[in-house]
Amino acid sequence: MEALLVKFSILAGVFGIVGLVGLAALLASVIWLIVRVANFDSIVPALLCFLASVALTVGGLFLSPAPEGRAAPYLRASWAAPVAAVQSQIGKLKELKDNGPWARFFKKDEEPPEDEEMETLTVVRTSAPDRVLVDEVIDGRRVRLTIPREWKDVCVVENDGTRLSFYQKASKQDYGGLVFFLFVAESPVDLDSPEFGYMDGLQIAAEKEGAALISAGPTDVQYNYEVTELSDEYDRMRAEIPGILETVEFEQA
């Protein structure tokens, strides 16, 4: 009995549930075909049954993955091996249903309507180890950007609700230290307007939904130019502004 069950489990692993049904149908159709030939009856029904059973058996071979070459434990119950093989095949058939090329037909209800576009959002890439994320809201708009990691020790960022300002930390208290700042204006924007006359380096960093995010800098000296170290650091920070603005994301908060 134990040997018979082991053989059955091997067949279940090789042919799967579909293949086992095909083998049983194949045996029955062969017997039926022999009986009809012996009685000089029409062999068409039996022949059709034979062909269908062959298709089931072949289909079981293709749908059933290769059996796992693992011996059953010695103390395992005599009926456990075939039951486990059948359960394994059921799980594999479910996996084929969910992951096969036909899976989209089973998940049709989960797809969005054809006439409805799915909204997408471009995300700032912050995984680079040399960048630091700044994520703030000004004038009801969310601003996300990344700055060089070196700025973490030399920069102060302030948000007063309408302006996001970046300062050189060493110069802020005595000289102002403003490197650049961001603010929101109604789009389209005329950068030559007199209201922007006190700003330097004006440029539109991002524009969306009737609003523009503008980058600007001070028109006066904001650092101690007599100290070479501070002067060089400030100049480096100013030179990195274009790269920072390339990472800007701007949307409704």
Backbone as numpy.savetxt, mean C-alpha at the origin, in Angstrom:
# Nx Ny Nz CAx CAy CAz Cx Cy Cz
-6.01 -51.43 8.13 -6.84 -50.22 8.13 -5.97 -48.96 8.13
-4.93 -48.98 8.98 -4.03 -47.82 9.06 -3.37 -47.56 7.72
-2.94 -48.62 7.04 -2.28 -48.46 5.73 -3.26 -47.88 4.72
-4.53 -48.31 4.79 -5.55 -47.81 3.86 -5.78 -46.32 4.06
-5.83 -45.90 5.33 -6.05 -44.48 5.64 -4.87 -43.62 5.18
-3.67 -44.14 5.34 -2.48 -43.42 4.89 -2.51 -43.23 3.37
-2.91 -44.32 2.66 -3.00 -44.23 1.20 -4.07 -43.20 0.79
-5.18 -43.20 1.53 -6.24 -42.24 1.23 -5.76 -40.80 1.44
-4.99 -40.59 2.52 -4.48 -39.24 2.79 -3.50 -38.79 1.70
-2.73 -39.75 1.17 -1.80 -39.41 0.08 -2.58 -39.01 -1.17
-3.65 -39.78 -1.47 -4.49 -39.45 -2.63 -5.14 -38.08 -2.46
-5.60 -37.81 -1.23 -6.24 -36.51 -0.96 -5.25 -35.37 -1.15
-4.00 -35.60 -0.76 -3.00 -34.55 -0.92 -2.64 -34.29 -2.36
-2.63 -35.39 -3.18 -2.24 -35.25 -4.58 -3.37 -34.71 -5.44
-4.58 -35.31 -5.27 -5.69 -34.96 -6.15 -6.59 -33.86 -5.58
-6.61 -33.69 -4.25 -7.52 -32.72 -3.66 -8.95 -33.23 -3.67
-9.88 -32.44 -3.14 -11.28 -32.84 -3.05 -11.86 -33.05 -4.44
-11.59 -32.10 -5.34 -12.13 -32.19 -6.70 -11.62 -33.46 -7.40
-10.32 -33.73 -7.23 -9.74 -34.90 -7.86 -10.29 -36.20 -7.32
-10.54 -36.26 -5.98 -11.11 -37.48 -5.39 -12.52 -37.74 -5.92
-13.30 -36.67 -6.05 -14.64 -36.83 -6.63 -14.52 -37.33 -8.06
-13.55 -36.78 -8.80 -13.34 -37.22 -10.17 -12.94 -38.68 -10.26
-12.07 -39.13 -9.33 -11.66 -40.54 -9.33 -12.84 -41.48 -9.05
-13.68 -41.08 -8.08 -14.86 -41.90 -7.77 -15.80 -41.96 -8.96
-16.01 -40.79 -9.59 -16.90 -40.75 -10.76 -16.29 -41.53 -11.92
-14.97 -41.51 -12.04 -14.29 -42.24 -13.11 -14.50 -43.75 -12.95
-14.38 -44.25 -11.72 -14.60 -45.68 -11.46 -16.04 -46.07 -11.77
-16.98 -45.22 -11.32 -18.39 -45.54 -11.57 -18.72 -45.50 -13.06
-18.16 -44.52 -13.79 -18.48 -44.40 -15.21 -17.89 -45.56 -16.01
-16.70 -46.05 -15.59 -16.12 -47.21 -16.28 -17.00 -48.44 -16.12
-17.48 -48.65 -14.88 -18.37 -49.79 -14.63 -19.65 -49.66 -15.44
-20.21 -48.43 -15.45 -21.46 -48.19 -16.20 -21.24 -48.42 -17.69
-20.07 -48.00 -18.19 -19.76 -48.17 -19.61 -19.67 -49.65 -19.97
-19.04 -50.44 -19.10 -18.91 -51.89 -19.35 -20.29 -52.54 -19.37
-21.15 -52.14 -18.42 -22.51 -52.73 -18.34 -23.30 -52.42 -19.60
-23.23 -51.15 -20.08 -24.01 -50.77 -21.26 -23.50 -51.47 -22.52
-22.16 -51.65 -22.60 -21.62 -52.38 -23.75 -22.08 -53.83 -23.72
-22.08 -54.43 -22.51 -22.51 -55.83 -22.37 -23.97 -56.01 -22.73
-24.79 -55.00 -22.47 -26.23 -55.09 -22.76 -26.60 -54.52 -24.14
-25.56 -54.15 -24.91 -25.77 -53.57 -26.24 -26.63 -52.31 -26.20
-26.49 -51.54 -25.08 -27.19 -50.26 -24.97 -26.31 -49.14 -25.52
-26.94 -47.95 -25.67 -26.18 -46.78 -26.12 -25.13 -46.41 -25.07
-23.91 -46.21 -25.54 -22.82 -45.89 -24.60 -22.61 -44.38 -24.45
-23.44 -43.57 -25.12 -23.24 -42.11 -25.09 -23.32 -41.53 -23.68
-24.39 -41.86 -22.87 -24.45 -41.30 -21.50 -23.24 -41.71 -20.66
-22.87 -42.99 -20.73 -21.74 -43.45 -19.94 -20.44 -42.83 -20.41
-20.33 -42.63 -21.73 -19.11 -42.02 -22.26 -18.98 -40.57 -21.82
-20.10 -39.84 -21.83 -20.09 -38.46 -21.36 -19.71 -38.38 -19.88
-20.25 -39.31 -19.08 -19.91 -39.37 -17.66 -18.42 -39.68 -17.47
-17.89 -40.55 -18.30 -16.47 -40.89 -18.24 -15.60 -39.67 -18.53
-15.95 -38.94 -19.59 -15.17 -37.75 -19.96 -15.23 -36.68 -18.88
-16.42 -36.50 -18.28 -16.57 -35.51 -17.21 -15.73 -35.89 -16.00
-15.70 -37.18 -15.67 -14.91 -37.62 -14.51 -13.41 -37.46 -14.77
-12.98 -37.68 -16.03 -11.57 -37.46 -16.37 -11.21 -35.99 -16.19
-12.14 -35.10 -16.62 -11.89 -33.66 -16.48 -11.79 -33.27 -15.01
-12.66 -33.85 -14.15 -12.61 -33.56 -12.71 -11.29 -34.02 -12.11
-10.86 -35.21 -12.52 -9.61 -35.75 -11.97 -8.41 -34.88 -12.37
-8.36 -34.51 -13.64 -7.26 -33.65 -14.11 -7.32 -32.29 -13.44
-8.56 -31.76 -13.30 -8.71 -30.48 -12.61 -8.24 -30.54 -11.17
-8.50 -31.64 -10.50 -8.03 -31.79 -9.13 -6.52 -31.79 -9.03
-5.86 -32.38 -10.03 -4.40 -32.39 -10.03 -3.83 -30.99 -10.16
-4.49 -30.15 -10.99 -3.99 -28.78 -11.19 -4.34 -27.87 -10.04
-5.54 -28.02 -9.46 -5.97 -27.14 -8.38 -5.32 -27.50 -7.06
-4.94 -28.76 -6.89 -4.36 -29.20 -5.62 -2.85 -29.02 -5.65
-2.29 -28.19 -4.75 -0.81 -28.06 -4.67 -0.18 -29.38 -4.28
1.12 -29.47 -4.45 1.85 -30.69 -4.12 1.70 -31.01 -2.65
1.52 -32.27 -2.28 1.34 -32.65 -0.87 2.59 -32.37 -0.06
2.39 -32.08 1.22 3.52 -31.84 2.10 4.15 -33.17 2.49
5.44 -33.29 2.25 6.14 -34.53 2.56 6.51 -34.60 4.02
5.50 -34.78 4.88 5.77 -34.79 6.32 5.06 -35.99 6.93
5.79 -36.78 7.68 5.22 -37.99 8.27 4.27 -37.62 9.40
3.18 -38.39 9.53 2.23 -38.16 10.61 2.81 -38.67 11.92
2.48 -38.03 13.04 2.99 -38.48 14.33 2.57 -39.92 14.61
3.42 -40.64 15.37 3.15 -42.06 15.63 1.88 -42.26 16.43
1.59 -41.35 17.36 0.43 -41.54 18.24 -0.83 -40.88 17.68
-0.80 -40.47 16.44 -1.95 -39.81 15.84 -3.07 -40.82 15.62
-4.30 -40.40 15.82 -5.44 -41.29 15.62 -5.48 -41.75 14.17
-6.03 -42.92 13.92 -6.02 -43.51 12.58 -6.82 -42.69 11.59
-7.84 -41.94 12.09 -8.67 -41.15 11.19 -8.18 -39.71 11.04
-7.15 -39.34 11.81 -6.73 -37.92 11.83 -6.04 -37.51 10.54
-5.23 -38.42 9.96 -4.47 -38.06 8.76 -5.38 -37.69 7.59
-6.38 -38.56 7.21 -7.25 -38.16 6.08 -8.08 -36.93 6.38
-8.55 -36.78 7.64 -9.34 -35.59 8.00 -8.50 -34.33 7.83
-7.23 -34.37 8.30 -6.34 -33.22 8.16 -6.07 -32.90 6.70
-5.94 -33.95 5.86 -5.69 -33.73 4.44 -6.87 -33.05 3.78
-8.11 -33.49 4.14 -9.31 -32.89 3.58 -9.43 -31.43 4.02
-9.18 -31.16 5.33 -9.25 -29.78 5.84 -8.22 -28.89 5.15
-7.03 -29.44 4.90 -5.99 -28.68 4.22 -6.43 -28.30 2.81
-7.08 -29.25 2.10 -7.54 -28.98 0.75 -8.65 -27.93 0.74
-9.54 -27.96 1.74 -10.60 -26.95 1.83 -9.98 -25.57 2.00
-8.96 -25.46 2.89 -8.29 -24.18 3.09 -7.61 -23.68 1.83
-6.99 -24.61 1.08 -6.30 -24.20 -0.15 -7.27 -23.77 -1.23
-8.45 -24.42 -1.27 -9.47 -24.01 -2.24 -10.00 -22.62 -1.90
-10.17 -22.32 -0.59 -10.60 -20.97 -0.18 -9.55 -19.94 -0.57
-8.27 -20.32 -0.39 -7.19 -19.39 -0.76 -7.19 -19.13 -2.26
-7.45 -20.17 -3.06 -7.54 -19.98 -4.51 -8.69 -19.06 -4.87
-9.80 -19.20 -4.12 -10.97 -18.34 -4.39 -10.63 -16.88 -4.14
-9.88 -16.60 -3.05 -9.58 -15.21 -2.67 -8.44 -14.60 -3.47
-7.50 -15.44 -3.97 -6.30 -14.91 -4.59 -6.13 -15.27 -6.06
-7.00 -16.08 -6.61 -6.87 -16.48 -8.00 -7.27 -15.36 -8.94
-7.06 -15.54 -10.23 -7.41 -14.50 -11.21 -8.89 -14.22 -11.27
-9.69 -15.14 -10.74 -11.15 -14.96 -10.74 -11.65 -14.28 -9.48
-10.74 -13.91 -8.54 -11.15 -13.38 -7.24 -11.96 -12.11 -7.37
-11.69 -11.30 -8.40 -12.41 -10.03 -8.52 -13.90 -10.23 -8.73
-14.31 -11.40 -9.27 -15.73 -11.66 -9.46 -16.42 -11.91 -8.12
-15.70 -12.48 -7.16 -16.27 -12.71 -5.84 -16.32 -11.43 -5.02
-15.48 -10.43 -5.38 -15.40 -9.19 -4.61 -15.97 -8.00 -5.39
-16.87 -8.28 -6.31 -17.38 -7.23 -7.18 -18.06 -6.12 -6.39
-18.77 -6.49 -5.31 -19.50 -5.49 -4.53 -18.57 -4.53 -3.80
-17.31 -4.93 -3.63 -16.38 -4.08 -2.89 -15.74 -3.02 -3.78
-15.89 -3.14 -5.09 -15.28 -2.18 -6.00 -16.12 -0.91 -6.07
-15.47 0.26 -6.22 -16.23 1.52 -6.33 -16.99 1.57 -7.64
-18.10 2.28 -7.69 -18.86 2.42 -8.95 -17.96 2.95 -10.06
-18.29 2.54 -11.30 -17.45 2.92 -12.43 -17.41 4.43 -12.64
-18.53 5.12 -12.32 -18.58 6.56 -12.57 -18.08 7.38 -11.39
-17.51 6.72 -10.39 -17.02 7.43 -9.21 -15.51 7.29 -9.10
-14.81 8.42 -9.12 -13.36 8.40 -9.02 -12.93 8.32 -7.57
-11.95 7.48 -7.29 -11.44 7.37 -5.93 -10.44 8.49 -5.67
-10.62 9.20 -4.57 -9.75 10.32 -4.26 -8.38 9.83 -3.81
-7.35 10.47 -4.29 -5.98 10.10 -3.91 -5.26 11.32 -3.35
-4.24 11.07 -2.59 -3.46 12.15 -1.99 -1.99 11.80 -2.07
-1.21 12.71 -2.60 0.24 12.50 -2.65 0.83 12.76 -1.27
1.61 11.85 -0.78 2.15 11.92 0.58 3.61 12.34 0.53
3.99 13.20 1.44 5.39 13.60 1.55 6.22 12.38 1.99
7.32 12.13 1.31 8.17 10.99 1.65 9.10 11.40 2.81
8.91 10.78 3.96 9.68 11.17 5.14 10.58 10.05 5.66
10.71 8.97 4.88 11.49 7.83 5.37 12.99 8.07 5.28
13.41 9.09 4.51 14.84 9.35 4.39 15.42 9.73 5.75
16.54 9.12 6.14 17.09 9.38 7.48 17.65 10.79 7.64
17.83 11.52 6.53 18.42 12.84 6.64 17.37 13.95 6.60
16.08 13.61 6.79 15.02 14.60 6.75 14.18 14.56 8.03
13.59 15.70 8.35 12.70 15.82 9.52 11.38 16.41 9.03
10.27 15.83 9.47 8.95 16.27 9.03 8.45 17.44 9.86
7.88 18.44 9.18 7.17 19.55 9.82 5.73 19.48 9.33
4.78 19.36 10.25 3.36 19.20 9.91 2.55 20.19 10.74
2.06 21.27 10.11 1.37 22.35 10.83 0.13 22.81 10.06
-0.74 23.56 10.75 -1.93 24.14 10.13 -1.87 25.65 10.26
-2.01 26.36 9.14 -2.08 27.83 9.15 -3.26 28.27 8.30
-4.05 29.19 8.84 -5.23 29.70 8.13 -6.14 28.59 7.62
-6.31 27.55 8.43 -7.20 26.46 8.05 -6.66 25.53 6.99
-5.39 25.66 6.65 -4.77 24.80 5.65 -3.63 24.00 6.29
-3.55 22.74 5.90 -2.49 21.89 6.44 -1.25 21.99 5.55
-0.12 22.25 6.19 1.15 22.36 5.48 2.08 21.27 6.00
2.58 20.45 5.08 3.53 19.41 5.45 4.77 19.57 4.57
5.94 19.51 5.19 7.19 19.60 4.44 8.29 18.94 5.25
9.42 18.72 4.61 10.56 18.15 5.32 11.74 19.10 5.23
12.51 19.14 6.31 13.71 19.98 6.37 14.92 19.08 6.63
16.13 19.54 6.29 17.32 18.73 6.57 17.45 18.43 8.07
17.93 17.25 8.39 18.06 16.86 9.80 18.99 17.79 10.57
19.97 18.40 9.87 20.88 19.32 10.57 20.13 20.52 11.15
18.99 20.86 10.57 18.23 22.01 11.05 17.65 21.77 12.44
17.55 20.53 12.83 16.92 20.21 14.12 17.63 20.91 15.27
18.95 21.11 15.16 19.72 21.73 16.24 19.96 23.22 16.04
19.73 23.71 14.82 20.07 25.12 14.56 18.86 25.96 14.18
17.67 25.34 14.13 16.48 26.04 13.65 15.36 26.05 14.70
14.62 27.15 14.73 13.42 27.26 15.57 12.24 27.50 14.63
11.17 26.73 14.77 9.98 26.87 13.94 8.84 27.41 14.79
8.19 28.47 14.32 7.08 29.07 15.06 5.85 29.16 14.16
4.68 28.91 14.76 3.41 28.98 14.05 2.46 29.87 14.85
2.12 31.04 14.29 1.21 31.95 14.99 -0.23 31.83 14.49
-0.49 30.78 13.69 -1.82 30.55 13.16 -2.01 31.06 11.75
-1.23 32.06 11.36 -1.32 32.61 10.01 0.01 32.55 9.28
1.08 32.30 10.01 2.41 32.30 9.41 3.26 31.21 10.05
3.95 30.44 9.22 4.87 29.40 9.69 6.28 29.89 9.41
7.02 30.22 10.49 8.32 30.89 10.35 9.46 29.98 10.78
10.58 30.09 10.07 11.78 29.30 10.34 12.92 30.26 10.67
13.51 30.08 11.86 14.55 31.00 12.34 15.86 30.27 12.56
16.97 31.03 12.42 18.27 30.54 12.87 18.31 30.72 14.39
18.43 29.64 15.11 18.32 29.67 16.57 19.34 30.62 17.20
20.58 30.59 16.73 21.64 31.38 17.35 21.45 32.88 17.18
20.69 33.30 16.16 20.53 34.73 15.87 19.16 35.26 16.27
18.25 34.40 16.69 16.86 34.81 16.89 16.71 35.89 17.96
17.35 35.72 19.09 17.13 36.63 20.21 17.66 38.04 19.93
18.83 38.15 19.37 19.46 39.47 19.22 19.29 40.10 17.84
19.12 39.27 16.80 19.11 39.81 15.44 17.84 39.46 14.65
16.97 38.66 15.22 15.75 38.23 14.50 15.88 36.82 14.00
16.94 36.56 13.23 17.26 35.20 12.79 16.28 34.59 11.78
15.36 35.38 11.22 14.38 34.82 10.29 15.06 34.36 9.01
14.86 33.09 8.65 15.42 32.53 7.41 14.38 32.64 6.29
13.18 32.12 6.54 12.07 32.28 5.61 10.78 31.95 6.34
9.65 32.27 5.71 8.36 31.96 6.33 7.35 31.62 5.24
6.26 30.95 5.64 5.19 30.54 4.74 3.88 31.14 5.21
3.05 31.57 4.28 1.72 32.07 4.64 0.77 31.76 3.49
-0.53 31.88 3.78 -1.57 31.52 2.81 -2.21 32.79 2.27
-2.44 32.82 0.96 -3.12 33.94 0.31 -4.14 33.38 -0.67
-5.11 34.21 -0.99 -6.14 33.79 -1.93 -5.55 33.68 -3.34
-5.91 32.63 -4.03 -5.41 32.39 -5.38 -6.45 32.85 -6.41
-6.01 33.44 -7.54 -4.62 33.68 -7.98 -3.96 34.83 -7.24
-2.64 34.80 -7.19 -1.86 35.76 -6.40 -1.05 36.66 -7.33
-1.03 37.95 -7.01 -0.16 38.90 -7.71 1.02 39.21 -6.81
2.15 38.58 -7.07 3.32 38.75 -6.21 3.93 40.14 -6.30
3.53 40.92 -7.32 4.04 42.29 -7.45 3.16 43.29 -6.70
2.16 42.80 -5.99 1.26 43.69 -5.26 2.01 44.41 -4.14
1.65 45.68 -3.86 2.33 46.44 -2.80 2.25 45.79 -1.43
1.22 44.97 -1.19 1.09 44.35 0.13 2.24 43.39 0.43
2.97 42.97 -0.60 4.10 42.07 -0.40 5.43 42.81 -0.49
5.41 44.12 -0.44 6.61 44.91 -0.65 7.68 44.73 0.40
7.31 44.32 1.63 8.29 44.18 2.70 8.91 42.79 2.73
8.59 41.98 1.74 9.07 40.60 1.72 10.08 40.41 0.60
10.98 39.44 0.79 12.02 39.16 -0.19 11.91 37.70 -0.63
12.33 37.40 -1.86 12.33 36.01 -2.34 10.96 35.40 -2.44
9.96 36.19 -2.83 8.59 35.69 -2.93 8.47 34.62 -4.01
7.78 33.52 -3.66 7.46 32.50 -4.64 6.29 31.66 -4.15
5.52 31.13 -5.06 4.38 30.27 -4.71 4.91 28.86 -4.51
4.78 28.36 -3.29 5.27 27.01 -2.97 4.26 25.95 -3.37
2.96 26.26 -3.26 1.91 25.30 -3.62 0.62 26.08 -3.84
-0.30 25.49 -4.61 -1.55 26.15 -4.92 -2.63 25.09 -5.06
-3.77 25.30 -4.35 -4.82 24.29 -4.39 -6.13 24.88 -3.89
-7.22 24.57 -4.63 -8.58 24.92 -4.20 -8.73 26.40 -3.85
-8.25 27.28 -4.69 -8.44 28.71 -4.49 -7.54 29.34 -3.47
-6.52 28.61 -3.02 -5.58 29.16 -2.04 -4.15 28.86 -2.49
-3.26 29.77 -2.13 -1.84 29.60 -2.49 -0.99 29.67 -1.23
0.01 28.81 -1.16 0.99 28.84 -0.08 2.21 29.58 -0.62
2.55 30.71 0.02 3.63 31.56 -0.47 4.82 31.51 0.48
6.01 31.42 -0.09 7.25 31.45 0.67 7.90 32.82 0.49
8.43 33.37 1.58 9.09 34.68 1.51 10.16 34.75 2.59
11.01 35.75 2.47 12.06 35.97 3.45 12.12 37.44 3.84
12.96 37.77 4.80 13.06 39.17 5.26 13.85 40.02 4.28
13.62 41.33 4.34 14.37 42.26 3.47 15.60 42.84 4.17
15.72 42.63 5.49 16.87 43.17 6.22 17.76 42.03 6.72
18.91 42.39 7.29 19.86 41.41 7.80 19.34 40.87 9.14
19.29 39.54 9.26 18.70 38.92 10.44 19.73 38.14 11.26
21.03 38.37 11.04 22.06 37.63 11.75 23.27 38.54 11.94
24.20 38.12 12.78 25.42 38.87 13.03 26.44 38.53 11.94
26.55 39.40 10.93 27.41 39.12 9.79 28.90 39.21 10.15
29.20 39.76 11.36 30.60 39.86 11.76 31.14 38.54 12.29
30.26 37.64 12.65 30.67 36.31 13.13 30.57 35.34 11.95
31.74 34.92 11.46 31.77 34.09 10.25 30.97 32.81 10.40
31.06 32.18 11.54 30.37 30.92 11.76 28.86 31.09 11.60
28.31 32.14 12.22 26.87 32.39 12.13 26.48 32.79 10.72
27.32 33.61 10.09 27.03 34.05 8.73 26.99 32.88 7.75
27.97 31.97 7.86 28.01 30.81 6.97 26.82 29.88 7.21
26.47 29.69 8.48 25.34 28.82 8.80 24.05 29.39 8.22
23.83 30.69 8.37 22.63 31.33 7.84 22.57 31.21 6.32
23.70 31.42 5.65 23.74 31.31 4.20 23.43 29.89 3.74
23.93 28.89 4.48 23.63 27.49 4.13 22.14 27.22 4.26
21.53 27.73 5.31 20.09 27.52 5.51 19.28 28.17 4.38
19.66 29.37 4.00 18.97 30.04 2.91 19.11 29.26 1.59
20.29 28.69 1.37 20.54 27.95 0.13 19.71 26.68 0.05
19.27 26.15 1.20 18.51 24.90 1.21 17.00 25.10 1.11
16.56 26.37 1.04 15.12 26.65 0.96 14.47 26.03 -0.28
15.05 26.14 -1.49 14.40 25.54 -2.67 14.15 24.03 -2.52
15.11 23.31 -1.95 14.93 21.88 -1.74 13.82 21.58 -0.75
13.68 22.43 0.27 12.60 22.25 1.25 11.24 22.47 0.60
11.13 23.50 -0.23 9.85 23.82 -0.86 9.42 22.72 -1.83
10.35 21.94 -2.34 9.99 20.84 -3.24 9.24 19.74 -2.51
9.34 19.67 -1.18 8.66 18.62 -0.41 7.30 19.06 0.13
6.87 20.28 -0.17 5.66 20.83 0.43 4.41 20.08 -0.03
3.51 19.79 0.93 2.16 19.30 0.67 1.21 20.30 1.27
0.14 20.66 0.55 -0.75 21.75 0.94 -2.18 21.32 0.68
-3.03 21.32 1.72 -4.41 20.87 1.57 -5.29 21.50 2.65
-6.59 21.34 2.47 -7.56 21.82 3.45 -7.42 21.01 4.73
-7.37 21.69 5.87 -7.20 20.99 7.15 -8.50 20.30 7.57
